[in-house]
Tab-separated table of C-alpha atoms in Angstrom:
chain	number	residue	atom	x	y	z
S	1	MET	CA	5.208	-10.765	5.948
S	2	HIS	CA	3.807	-9.726	9.307
S	3	CYS	CA	3.870	-6.003	10.042
S	4	ASP	CA	6.034	-6.546	13.152
S	5	ASP	CA	8.678	-8.349	11.098
S	6	GLY	CA	8.657	-5.593	8.514
S	7	ASN	CA	9.052	-2.892	11.162
S	8	HIS	CA	11.929	-4.864	12.713
S	9	ILE	CA	13.770	-4.931	9.377
S	10	LEU	CA	13.103	-1.218	8.895
S	11	ARG	CA	14.572	-0.436	12.327
S	12	LEU	CA	17.712	-2.463	11.618
S	13	MET	CA	18.303	-0.827	8.239
S	14	HIS	CA	17.535	2.606	9.661
S	15	TYR	CA	20.200	2.071	12.337
S	16	ARG	CA	22.748	0.936	9.762
S	17	ARG	CA	22.018	3.966	7.621
S	18	LEU	CA	22.271	6.493	10.447
S	19	SER	CA	25.315	4.910	12.101
S	20	GLY	CA	27.230	4.598	8.837
S	21	SER	CA	27.697	0.839	9.194
S	22	LEU	CA	25.947	0.450	5.839
S	23	ILE	CA	29.314	1.023	4.160
S	24	ASP	CA	30.785	-1.879	6.120
S	25	VAL	CA	28.110	-4.584	6.509
S	26	GLY	CA	25.713	-3.540	3.728
S	27	VAL	CA	22.458	-5.507	3.623
S	28	ASP	CA	23.847	-8.846	4.776
S	29	PHE	CA	22.264	-10.610	7.750
S	30	PRO	CA	22.930	-14.014	9.329
S	31	LYS	CA	20.959	-16.879	7.805
S	32	GLU	CA	19.329	-17.725	11.116
S	33	SER	CA	17.792	-14.228	11.254
S	34	GLY	CA	15.511	-15.054	8.327
S	35	ILE	CA	16.208	-11.663	6.701
S	36	SER	CA	17.216	-11.899	3.051
S	37	SER	CA	19.210	-9.320	1.116
S	38	GLU	CA	16.135	-8.586	-0.997
S	39	MET	CA	14.071	-7.713	2.088
S	40	ALA	CA	16.848	-5.474	3.416
S	41	LYS	CA	17.217	-3.680	0.075
S	42	LYS	CA	13.480	-2.993	-0.103
S	43	ALA	CA	13.562	-1.636	3.455
S	44	LEU	CA	16.545	0.569	2.595
S	45	ASP	CA	14.828	1.924	-0.519
S	46	TYR	CA	11.732	2.765	1.517
S	47	ILE	CA	13.797	4.564	4.189
S	48	ARG	CA	15.595	6.572	1.507
S	49	THR	CA	12.298	7.751	0.078
S	50	GLN	CA	11.197	8.920	3.535
S	51	ASP	CA	14.467	10.763	4.321
S	52	PRO	CA	16.265	11.638	1.073
S	53	SER	CA	18.357	14.408	2.677
S	54	PHE	CA	20.565	12.121	4.771
S	55	ASP	CA	24.201	11.890	3.597
S	56	GLU	CA	25.107	8.204	3.789
S	57	ASN	CA	28.628	8.837	2.482
S	58	GLU	CA	29.500	11.173	5.345
S	59	ALA	CA	28.013	8.765	7.879
S	60	GLY	CA	30.100	5.973	6.364
S	61	ALA	CA	33.294	8.003	6.736
S	62	ILE	CA	32.511	8.702	10.394
S	63	TRP	CA	31.822	5.009	10.938
S	64	ALA	CA	35.181	4.086	9.385
S	65	GLU	CA	37.042	6.505	11.662
S	66	SER	CA	35.263	5.203	14.749
S	67	GLU	CA	36.062	1.623	13.750
S	68	ILE	CA	39.735	2.536	13.389
S	69	MET	CA	39.768	3.990	16.887
S	70	ARG	CA	37.964	0.954	18.277
S	71	VAL	CA	40.422	-1.497	16.730
S	72	GLU	CA	43.316	0.611	17.971
S	73	GLU	CA	41.988	0.494	21.520
S	74	GLU	CA	41.617	-3.286	21.304
S	75	TYR	CA	45.235	-3.697	20.165
S	76	MET	CA	46.547	-1.432	22.918
S	77	ALA	CA	44.538	-3.247	25.571
S	78	ARG	CA	45.842	-6.617	24.379
S	79	ALA	CA	49.418	-5.342	24.327
S	80	GLU	CA	49.073	-4.096	27.904
S	81	LYS	CA	47.634	-7.445	28.950
S	82	LEU	CA	50.610	-9.286	27.439
S	83	GLY	CA	53.033	-6.909	29.131
S	84	ILE	CA	54.690	-5.650	25.971
S	85	TYR	CA	53.248	-2.157	26.154
S	86	LYS	CA	52.406	0.391	28.823
S	87	ARG	CA	50.628	3.662	28.284
S	88	THR	CA	52.719	6.815	28.506
S	89	ASP	CA	50.627	8.326	31.281
S	90	ASN	CA	51.132	5.291	33.493
S	91	GLU	CA	54.848	4.926	32.990
S	92	GLN	CA	57.133	4.690	35.995
S	93	ALA	CA	59.062	7.638	37.409
S	94	PRO	CA	62.557	8.549	36.109
S	95	ASP	CA	65.507	6.333	36.873
S	96	THR	CA	66.817	8.649	39.506
S	97	GLN	CA	63.691	8.399	41.571
S	98	SER	CA	63.453	4.643	41.192
S	99	SER	CA	67.071	4.184	42.186
S	100	ALA	CA	66.586	6.398	45.173
S	101	SER	CA	63.575	4.490	46.361
S	102	THR	CA	65.088	1.051	45.848
S	103	SER	CA	65.951	-1.023	48.834
S	104	ASP	CA	68.875	-2.744	47.090
S	105	ILE	CA	72.007	-1.688	49.038
S	106	TYR	CA	74.233	-2.667	46.103
S	107	GLY	CA	72.575	-0.319	43.687
S	108	GLU	CA	71.246	-1.057	40.222
S	109	SER	CA	72.953	-3.913	38.414
S	110	ALA	CA	74.082	-3.911	34.798
S	111	LEU	CA	71.456	-6.535	33.994
S	112	ASP	CA	68.673	-4.255	35.257
S	113	LYS	CA	70.025	-1.406	33.174
S	114	LEU	CA	70.124	-3.617	30.081
S	115	ARG	CA	66.579	-4.823	30.703
S	116	LYS	CA	65.294	-1.254	31.071
S	117	ALA	CA	67.090	-0.175	27.935
S	118	ASN	CA	65.591	-3.026	25.939
S	119	LYS	CA	62.139	-2.271	27.320
S	120	ALA	CA	62.470	1.377	26.384
S	121	ARG	CA	63.586	0.423	22.880
S	122	TRP	CA	60.660	-1.972	22.483
S	123	MET	CA	58.181	0.648	23.656
S	124	GLU	CA	59.642	3.137	21.207
S	125	GLU	CA	59.291	0.633	18.387
S	126	ASP	CA	55.682	-0.064	19.387
S	127	ARG	CA	54.960	3.650	19.445
S	128	LYS	CA	56.400	4.098	15.978
S	129	LYS	CA	54.387	1.139	14.706
S	130	GLU	CA	51.189	2.590	16.179
S	131	GLU	CA	51.900	5.964	14.618
S	132	ALA	CA	52.600	4.321	11.274
S	133	LYS	CA	49.383	2.347	11.562
S	134	LYS	CA	47.397	5.478	12.384
S	135	GLN	CA	48.960	7.218	9.409
S	136	GLN	CA	48.043	4.340	7.113
S	137	GLU	CA	44.464	4.294	8.374
S	138	ALA	CA	44.202	8.051	7.980
S	139	GLU	CA	45.472	7.778	4.415
S	140	ARG	CA	43.003	4.946	3.808
S	141	VAL	CA	40.072	7.026	5.059
S	142	ALA	CA	41.221	9.981	2.981
S	143	ALA	CA	41.452	7.709	-0.064
S	144	LEU	CA	37.934	6.431	0.588
S	145	LYS	CA	36.608	9.978	0.780
S	146	ALA	CA	38.439	10.943	-2.396
S	147	GLU	CA	37.173	7.827	-4.166
S	148	ALA	CA	33.648	8.594	-3.022
S	149	ARG	CA	33.914	12.125	-4.384
S	150	ASP	CA	35.293	10.831	-7.661
S	151	GLU	CA	32.512	8.258	-7.973
S	152	ASN	CA	29.968	10.933	-7.194
S	153	SER	CA	31.254	13.152	-9.989
S	154	THR	CA	31.600	10.246	-12.446
S	155	ALA	CA	28.611	8.113	-11.528
S	156	ASP	CA	28.435	6.661	-15.025
S	157	THR	CA	30.877	3.947	-13.991
S	158	LYS	CA	28.035	2.281	-12.072
S	159	ASP	CA	25.287	3.382	-14.439
S	160	GLU	CA	23.422	4.815	-11.428
S	161	PRO	CA	23.845	8.590	-11.193
S	162	GLY	CA	23.533	10.219	-7.801
S	163	LYS	CA	24.798	7.222	-5.817
S	164	ILE	CA	28.127	6.281	-4.246
S	165	PHE	CA	29.147	2.645	-4.047
S	166	SER	CA	30.905	1.231	-1.033
S	167	PRO	CA	34.338	-0.261	-1.846
S	168	PHE	CA	33.513	-3.177	0.477
S	169	ASP	CA	30.526	-4.414	-1.527
S	170	GLU	CA	28.056	-3.414	-4.202
S	171	ILE	CA	25.671	-1.506	-1.912
S	172	ALA	CA	25.072	1.994	-3.201
S	173	LEU	CA	25.249	4.827	-0.692
S	174	ALA	CA	22.624	7.386	-1.570
S	175	GLN	CA	23.606	11.037	-1.791
S	176	PRO	CA	21.362	13.635	-0.154
S	177	ALA	CA	18.755	15.284	-2.319
S	178	GLN	CA	19.745	18.394	-4.247
S	179	LYS	CA	17.342	20.568	-2.255
S	180	ALA	CA	17.704	18.817	1.057
S	181	TRP	CA	18.319	22.128	2.825
S	182	LEU	CA	14.697	23.138	2.322
S	183	GLU	CA	12.459	22.754	5.336
S	184	PRO	CA	9.771	20.074	5.035
S	185	VAL	CA	6.291	21.268	4.193
S	186	GLU	CA	3.987	21.043	7.174
S	187	ARG	CA	0.238	20.679	7.076
S	188	LYS	CA	-1.748	23.819	7.559
S	189	PRO	CA	-3.432	24.283	10.948
S	190	TRP	CA	-6.932	23.694	9.602
S	191	VAL	CA	-5.783	20.474	7.921
S	192	LYS	CA	-4.152	19.318	11.168
S	193	TYR	CA	-7.430	19.971	12.963
S	194	TYR	CA	-9.395	17.673	10.662
S	195	GLU	CA	-6.585	15.118	10.790
S	196	GLU	CA	-6.869	14.978	14.576
S	197	GLN	CA	-10.649	14.775	14.354
S	198	ALA	CA	-10.384	11.875	11.892
S	199	THR	CA	-8.156	9.856	14.222
S	200	ILE	CA	-10.357	7.150	15.713
S	201	ILE	CA	-7.835	5.721	18.206
S	202	LYS	CA	-6.317	8.702	20.008
S	203	ASP	CA	-3.805	7.049	22.347
S	204	ASN	CA	-2.394	4.531	19.821
S	205	LYS	CA	-3.566	1.644	22.001
S	206	ILE	CA	-5.585	-1.261	20.665
S	207	PRO	CA	-9.125	-1.058	22.105
S	208	ASN	CA	-9.987	-3.890	24.459
S	209	LEU	CA	-12.843	-5.385	22.434
S	210	SER	CA	-13.947	-8.987	22.212
S	211	THR	CA	-13.991	-10.915	18.959
S	212	LEU	CA	-17.791	-10.861	18.992
S	213	ARG	CA	-17.794	-7.086	19.428
S	214	ARG	CA	-15.508	-6.703	16.431
S	215	LEU	CA	-17.221	-9.181	14.117
S	216	GLY	CA	-20.851	-9.235	15.315
S	217	PRO	CA	-22.133	-5.862	14.014
S	218	SER	CA	-20.420	-6.353	10.666
S	219	ALA	CA	-21.983	-9.816	10.406
S	220	LEU	CA	-25.434	-8.259	10.825
S	221	VAL	CA	-24.683	-5.788	8.036
S	222	LEU	CA	-23.486	-8.679	5.878
S	223	LEU	CA	-26.732	-10.592	6.421
S	224	ALA	CA	-28.781	-7.479	5.667
S	225	VAL	CA	-26.875	-6.877	2.424
S	226	LEU	CA	-27.264	-10.494	1.340
S	227	GLY	CA	-30.992	-10.332	2.060
S	228	GLY	CA	-31.310	-7.131	0.056
S	229	CYS	CA	-29.363	-8.665	-2.831
S	230	TRP	CA	-31.703	-11.657	-2.883
S	231	MET	CA	-34.744	-9.369	-2.969
S	232	LEU	CA	-33.140	-7.312	-5.736
S	233	THR	CA	-32.620	-10.445	-7.815
S	234	GLU	CA	-36.203	-11.635	-7.332
S	235	THR	CA	-38.114	-8.362	-7.639
S	236	TYR	CA	-36.146	-6.071	-9.968
S	237	THR	CA	-37.945	-5.159	-13.189
S	238	PRO	CA	-36.004	-3.345	-15.937
S	239	PRO	CA	-37.488	0.071	-16.772
S	240	PRO	CA	-38.899	0.637	-20.265
S	241	ARG	CA	-36.732	2.449	-22.773
S	242	SER	CA	-38.798	5.625	-22.461
S	243	ALA	CA	-38.189	5.779	-18.700
S	244	ARG	CA	-34.411	5.522	-18.916
S	245	MET	CA	-32.255	8.604	-18.403
S	246	PHE	CA	-29.973	7.653	-21.296
S	247	PRO	CA	-32.084	5.475	-23.606
S	248	ASP	CA	-29.418	5.276	-26.310
S	249	VAL	CA	-26.753	3.962	-23.937
S	250	PRO	CA	-26.622	0.166	-23.441
S	251	PRO	CA	-27.828	-0.839	-19.971
S	252	ALA	CA	-24.516	-2.533	-19.152
S	253	VAL	CA	-22.565	0.635	-19.984
S	254	ALA	CA	-24.920	2.760	-17.890
S	255	THR	CA	-24.635	0.430	-14.884
S	256	LEU	CA	-20.852	0.064	-15.050
S	257	GLY	CA	-20.480	3.792	-15.656
S	258	ALA	CA	-22.519	4.545	-12.532
S	259	ILE	CA	-20.353	2.204	-10.426
S	260	THR	CA	-17.190	3.808	-11.826
S	261	ALA	CA	-18.544	7.287	-11.080
S	262	ILE	CA	-19.311	6.312	-7.474
S	263	ASN	CA	-15.819	4.886	-7.044
S	264	PHE	CA	-14.263	8.049	-8.453
S	265	ALA	CA	-16.415	10.270	-6.231
S	266	VAL	CA	-15.235	8.364	-3.145
S	267	PHE	CA	-11.647	8.659	-4.414
S	268	VAL	CA	-12.052	12.447	-4.584
S	269	ALA	CA	-13.721	12.538	-1.154
S	270	TRP	CA	-10.572	11.051	0.424
S	271	ARG	CA	-8.813	14.298	-0.547
S	272	ILE	CA	-11.222	16.583	1.302
S	273	PRO	CA	-10.038	16.974	4.945
S	274	PRO	CA	-13.476	17.746	6.476
S	275	LEU	CA	-14.664	14.340	5.216
S	276	TRP	CA	-11.768	12.315	6.620
S	277	ARG	CA	-13.533	11.208	9.799
S	278	THR	CA	-16.596	10.056	7.868
S	279	MET	CA	-14.411	8.287	5.335
S	280	ASN	CA	-12.487	6.435	8.052
S	281	LYS	CA	-15.727	5.156	9.534
S	282	THR	CA	-17.687	4.419	6.374
S	283	PHE	CA	-15.308	3.481	3.569
S	284	GLN	CA	-12.706	1.238	5.179
S	285	VAL	CA	-12.559	-1.555	7.752
S	286	THR	CA	-9.835	-1.795	10.402
S	287	ALA	CA	-9.421	-4.869	12.567
S	288	ALA	CA	-8.538	-2.844	15.670
S	289	TYR	CA	-11.789	-0.855	15.728
S	290	PRO	CA	-14.163	-1.807	12.879
S	291	PHE	CA	-17.348	0.073	12.023
S	292	ALA	CA	-20.128	-2.137	10.702
S	293	ILE	CA	-21.152	0.184	7.866
S	294	GLY	CA	-17.619	-0.027	6.490
S	295	THR	CA	-18.292	-3.637	5.515
S	296	LEU	CA	-20.552	-2.298	2.764
S	297	GLY	CA	-18.819	0.993	1.978
S	298	ALA	CA	-15.242	-0.280	1.729
S	299	GLN	CA	-15.880	-1.825	-1.700
S	300	PHE	CA	-16.346	1.660	-3.186
S	301	SER	CA	-13.177	3.115	-1.658
S	302	HIS	CA	-9.823	3.761	-3.367
S	303	GLN	CA	-7.053	6.031	-2.129
S	304	SER	CA	-4.722	5.858	-5.151
S	305	ILE	CA	-5.487	6.391	-8.813
S	306	ARG	CA	-3.536	3.237	-9.694
S	307	HIS	CA	-5.746	1.105	-7.438
S	308	LEU	CA	-8.891	2.623	-8.928
S	309	PHE	CA	-7.649	2.228	-12.500
S	310	ILE	CA	-6.732	-1.462	-12.150
S	311	ASN	CA	-10.058	-2.406	-10.577
S	312	THR	CA	-12.004	-0.432	-13.186
S	313	VAL	CA	-10.145	-2.046	-16.078
S	314	MET	CA	-10.833	-5.515	-14.667
S	315	LEU	CA	-14.500	-4.766	-13.928
S	316	TRP	CA	-15.655	-3.530	-17.324
S	317	PRO	CA	-15.075	-6.564	-19.594
S	318	PHE	CA	-16.322	-9.195	-17.149
S	319	GLY	CA	-19.032	-6.964	-15.706
S	320	TRP	CA	-20.350	-6.370	-19.218
S	321	ILE	CA	-20.541	-10.123	-19.816
S	322	LEU	CA	-22.387	-10.773	-16.560
S	323	HIS	CA	-24.750	-7.833	-17.054
S	324	ASP	CA	-25.758	-8.991	-20.531
S	325	ASP	CA	-26.322	-12.546	-19.292
S	326	VAL	CA	-28.339	-11.910	-16.116
S	327	GLY	CA	-29.603	-8.319	-16.288
S	328	ARG	CA	-29.072	-5.282	-14.123
S	329	GLY	CA	-30.792	-6.476	-10.951
S	330	THR	CA	-28.926	-9.762	-10.655
S	331	PHE	CA	-25.657	-8.118	-11.686
S	332	LEU	CA	-25.896	-5.496	-8.945
S	333	ALA	CA	-26.851	-8.191	-6.444
S	334	VAL	CA	-23.781	-10.268	-7.342
S	335	TYR	CA	-21.491	-7.224	-7.277
S	336	LEU	CA	-22.651	-5.976	-3.874
S	337	ALA	CA	-22.805	-9.433	-2.313
S	338	CYS	CA	-19.290	-10.404	-3.422
S	339	GLY	CA	-17.828	-7.078	-2.294
S	340	THR	CA	-19.449	-7.280	1.133
S	341	VAL	CA	-18.532	-10.938	1.660
S	342	GLY	CA	-14.946	-10.235	0.613
S	343	THR	CA	-14.613	-7.282	2.974
S	344	TYR	CA	-16.073	-9.250	5.869
S	345	GLY	CA	-13.799	-12.204	5.096
S	346	SER	CA	-10.786	-9.908	5.256
S	347	LEU	CA	-11.986	-8.410	8.538
S	348	ALA	CA	-12.593	-11.823	10.097
S	349	PHE	CA	-9.157	-13.073	9.053
S	350	ASN	CA	-7.365	-10.020	10.468
S	351	VAL	CA	-9.303	-10.140	13.743
S	352	LEU	CA	-8.738	-13.868	14.294
S	353	ALA	CA	-5.057	-13.496	13.355
S	354	LYS	CA	-4.800	-10.454	15.678
S	355	ARG	CA	-3.470	-8.247	12.900
S	356	TRP	CA	-4.923	-5.144	14.457
S	357	MET	CA	-3.228	-2.591	12.210
S	358	ASN	CA	-4.418	-4.162	8.942
S	359	TYR	CA	-7.222	-2.386	7.154
S	360	SER	CA	-9.210	-3.225	4.048
S	361	PHE	CA	-10.817	-1.195	1.282
S	362	GLY	CA	-11.208	-1.326	-2.488
S	363	SER	CA	-13.540	-2.847	-5.050
S	364	SER	CA	-11.226	-5.754	-5.863
S	365	THR	CA	-13.353	-8.110	-3.739
S	366	ALA	CA	-16.461	-7.232	-5.748
S	367	VAL	CA	-14.587	-7.264	-9.060
S	368	ILE	CA	-13.042	-10.700	-8.593
S	369	GLY	CA	-16.420	-12.085	-7.491
S	370	THR	CA	-18.027	-10.618	-10.612
S	371	MET	CA	-15.316	-12.192	-12.760
S	372	ALA	CA	-15.856	-15.596	-11.129
S	373	ALA	CA	-19.644	-15.469	-11.576
S	374	ALA	CA	-19.351	-14.371	-15.217
S	375	CYS	CA	-16.919	-17.187	-16.013
S	376	LEU	CA	-18.978	-19.837	-14.224
S	377	ILE	CA	-22.191	-18.864	-16.021
S	378	ARG	CA	-20.342	-19.354	-19.299
S	379	ALA	CA	-18.457	-22.390	-18.061
S	380	ASN	CA	-18.837	-24.330	-21.326
S	381	ASN	CA	-18.923	-21.363	-23.712
S	382	ASN	CA	-16.236	-19.103	-25.072
S	383	VAL	CA	-15.574	-15.842	-23.265
S	384	THR	CA	-16.389	-12.588	-25.044
S	385	VAL	CA	-14.464	-9.507	-23.918
S	386	LEU	CA	-15.794	-6.142	-25.143
S	387	GLY	CA	-17.403	-7.800	-28.152
S	388	TYR	CA	-14.379	-9.932	-29.065
S	389	GLU	CA	-14.760	-13.668	-28.579
S	390	ILE	CA	-11.657	-15.446	-27.300
S	391	PRO	CA	-11.453	-18.732	-29.235
S	392	ASP	CA	-10.906	-22.111	-27.580
S	393	ILE	CA	-11.059	-20.667	-24.051
S	394	THR	CA	-14.155	-21.421	-22.017
S	395	GLY	CA	-15.342	-19.587	-18.960
S	396	LEU	CA	-14.318	-22.488	-16.744
S	397	THR	CA	-10.749	-22.225	-18.046
S	398	VAL	CA	-10.603	-18.514	-17.292
S	399	LEU	CA	-12.046	-19.136	-13.830
S	400	GLY	CA	-9.363	-21.747	-13.152
S	401	ILE	CA	-6.648	-19.312	-14.230
S	402	ILE	CA	-8.023	-16.553	-11.998
S	403	ALA	CA	-8.422	-18.837	-8.988
S	404	GLY	CA	-4.986	-20.410	-9.444
S	405	PHE	CA	-3.344	-17.014	-9.790
S	406	GLU	CA	-4.955	-15.662	-6.625
S	407	ILE	CA	-4.185	-18.797	-4.600
S	408	LEU	CA	-0.559	-18.749	-5.777
S	409	ARG	CA	-0.175	-15.087	-4.854
S	410	ALA	CA	-1.706	-15.687	-1.441
S	411	TRP	CA	0.540	-18.706	-0.837
S	412	ARG	CA	3.697	-16.830	-1.777
S	413	GLY	CA	2.524	-13.703	0.021
S	414	LYS	CA	5.244	-11.394	-1.310
S	415	ASN	CA	3.068	-8.310	-1.751
S	416	THR	CA	1.916	-7.689	1.808
S	417	ARG	CA	-0.246	-4.753	0.728
S	418	THR	CA	-2.607	-7.022	-1.210
S	419	ASP	CA	-5.695	-8.181	0.657
S	420	TYR	CA	-5.494	-11.888	-0.154
S	421	PRO	CA	-8.184	-12.983	2.362
S	422	GLY	CA	-10.571	-10.469	0.834
S	423	HIS	CA	-9.771	-11.587	-2.697
S	424	LEU	CA	-10.302	-15.255	-1.904
S	425	SER	CA	-13.524	-14.522	-0.005
S	426	GLY	CA	-14.873	-12.477	-2.911
S	427	LEU	CA	-13.839	-15.222	-5.325
S	428	ALA	CA	-15.690	-17.847	-3.287
S	429	ALA	CA	-18.780	-15.630	-3.125
S	430	GLY	CA	-18.685	-15.187	-6.904
S	431	VAL	CA	-18.466	-18.940	-7.444
S	432	LEU	CA	-21.471	-19.512	-5.168
S	433	ALA	CA	-23.398	-16.774	-6.958
S	434	GLY	CA	-22.601	-18.367	-10.312
S	435	PHE	CA	-23.852	-21.753	-9.141
S	436	TYR	CA	-27.037	-20.161	-7.772
S	437	ILE	CA	-27.753	-18.377	-11.052
S	438	ARG	CA	-27.146	-21.546	-13.055
S	439	TYR	CA	-29.471	-23.464	-10.720
S	440	GLN	CA	-32.191	-20.822	-11.016
S	441	THR	CA	-31.867	-20.782	-14.799
S	442	THR	CA	-32.108	-24.568	-15.027
S	443	ALA	CA	-35.128	-24.640	-12.699
S	444	SER	CA	-36.958	-21.974	-14.700
S	445	GLN	CA	-36.290	-23.802	-17.959
S	446	MET	CA	-37.669	-27.034	-16.491
S	447	THR	CA	-40.742	-25.170	-15.231
S	448	ARG	CA	-41.434	-23.745	-18.670
S	449	LYS	CA	-41.159	-27.203	-20.223
S	450	GLU	CA	-43.639	-28.658	-17.710
S	451	PHE	CA	-46.266	-26.006	-18.323
S	452	THR	CA	-45.948	-25.799	-22.091
S	453	PRO	CA	-48.136	-28.921	-22.823
S	454	LEU	CA	-50.864	-27.735	-20.494
S	455	GLN	CA	-50.964	-24.349	-22.153
S	456	SER	CA	-51.138	-25.952	-25.592
S	457	GLU	CA	-54.057	-28.198	-24.543
S	458	GLN	CA	-55.987	-25.249	-23.173
S	459	SER	CA	-55.440	-23.341	-26.368
S	460	THR	CA	-56.739	-26.197	-28.505
S	461	ASP	CA	-59.873	-26.502	-26.396
C-alpha cells in the first residue's frame, strides 16, 4: 500500500474515533472506496496504540445525542414544509388581535373557528409526539450508557477485557488506559537538541533534486564496492593458524561472529543521541535525500532487536555453508556485494516511483543474497544446515523456495514495511555471484587438467 493511501485511511479512522461515529458506522466503507474492513481495523488498532487515553465510549454517547438532535431537526423542518407544524416562537398572535386586524366586516365565521381549533389540536398532538419521541431517545441513550457500563464491568461476555462493544455491530470501543491521567513523558532538552541536529530535512519539504543527483553518487559507491569485492576475491590469502586471533575457533564462526558483532554495535549506536545525525547519513538510505555512503552502511543497520535477530538467524546456517565452500575472502565479497546491490536497488525503485518518504536499512539484502549464492553453489547437492544434512533437498530446490516466497510476498505486498525491491535485488545479486563462482571453479578445474600432463612429462624427464 502506498504511504498516502495509508495516511488517508488513518485520517478517516481518526475522525471516526474522535467524533464518536465509530459506534454507528464502525469500520465499514463503500466498496468503491477500496478500503476493506481489515485495513480499517489495522488503522484503528494503530491509532489506539498512539492515543490509549481517549474514551471512545463517551465519544459514542455524544455522537448518539447529536444524531438524535439532527434527526429531530430534519423532522421538524419537513413538518413545517408540509404545513402540518409551526414552531412556537413563530406562531400567530392571539385570536383577539387577529380578529381586530381582520378586514372581514362580518367577523369570524364558525368554519374559521373550527379550522383554528382543529389546527391547535393537531399542533398539540404533534408536540406530545415530539416530547414522547425525545423521551424515548433519551431512555435509549441512557440504556446504551448503562449497557456500556455493564459490559465494561463484565467484559468476559466478549472474551476481550477492557473493551466495550457497540450494540450496532461487533466493533469494540476501547476504554481509556488505566493511567491515562498521567502526563506524557517528554524528551529531555539535550535529547531534543540532538534530535533537531539529526533532522536532515528541516522544513519537511522534499528537496528539489534530479534523479541523477539522487542516484548518481550512490551508483559510484556501488561500483567502487563491487570493484573492491572482486579484488578481495582474487587477492585474499587466508592467514596461517598461528597468525589468527582465535586459532581454535573455526574460520566461518569467526567471520560470522564479527559480522554479528558489527550489526549489534550499530544497533546500540542508534540509541545514542549524539550519534543520530551520523547514523541518519551513514546507516540508512532515504529516497528524498540519499547519502552515497549509506548505500554501503545500510546493510549493517538495525533499529529493532527483532529485525536484527531474524537476519542473524537466517545468516548463520547459510553463511556457514558458503564460507566453508568458498573461503573467507569470497564469502565477504559476496556478502558485501549483495547487500550493496540490494540497498541500491531499493533506492532506485523508490526514487523512480517517487516514494520520497521510504527509507531502507538492514542486512536482509546481504543475507538473502548469501542464501541464494550458497544454494546455487550446491545446486545438485544436499543442503547442510549447522552440520545436519537435509535429505532429498538440493540447493536448487531451496533456492526456488526462497525466490518463490519472496516474489509471492512482493506481489501480494501486504506488509508495506518490508523492503521487497531490496530483497529481490539482493537475491538477483546472489544468483549472479553463485553463477560467477561456479564458472570460476569450473575454469580452474579445466586449467588444472590441461597442465597436469605437461607437469608429469617434465617430471619424467
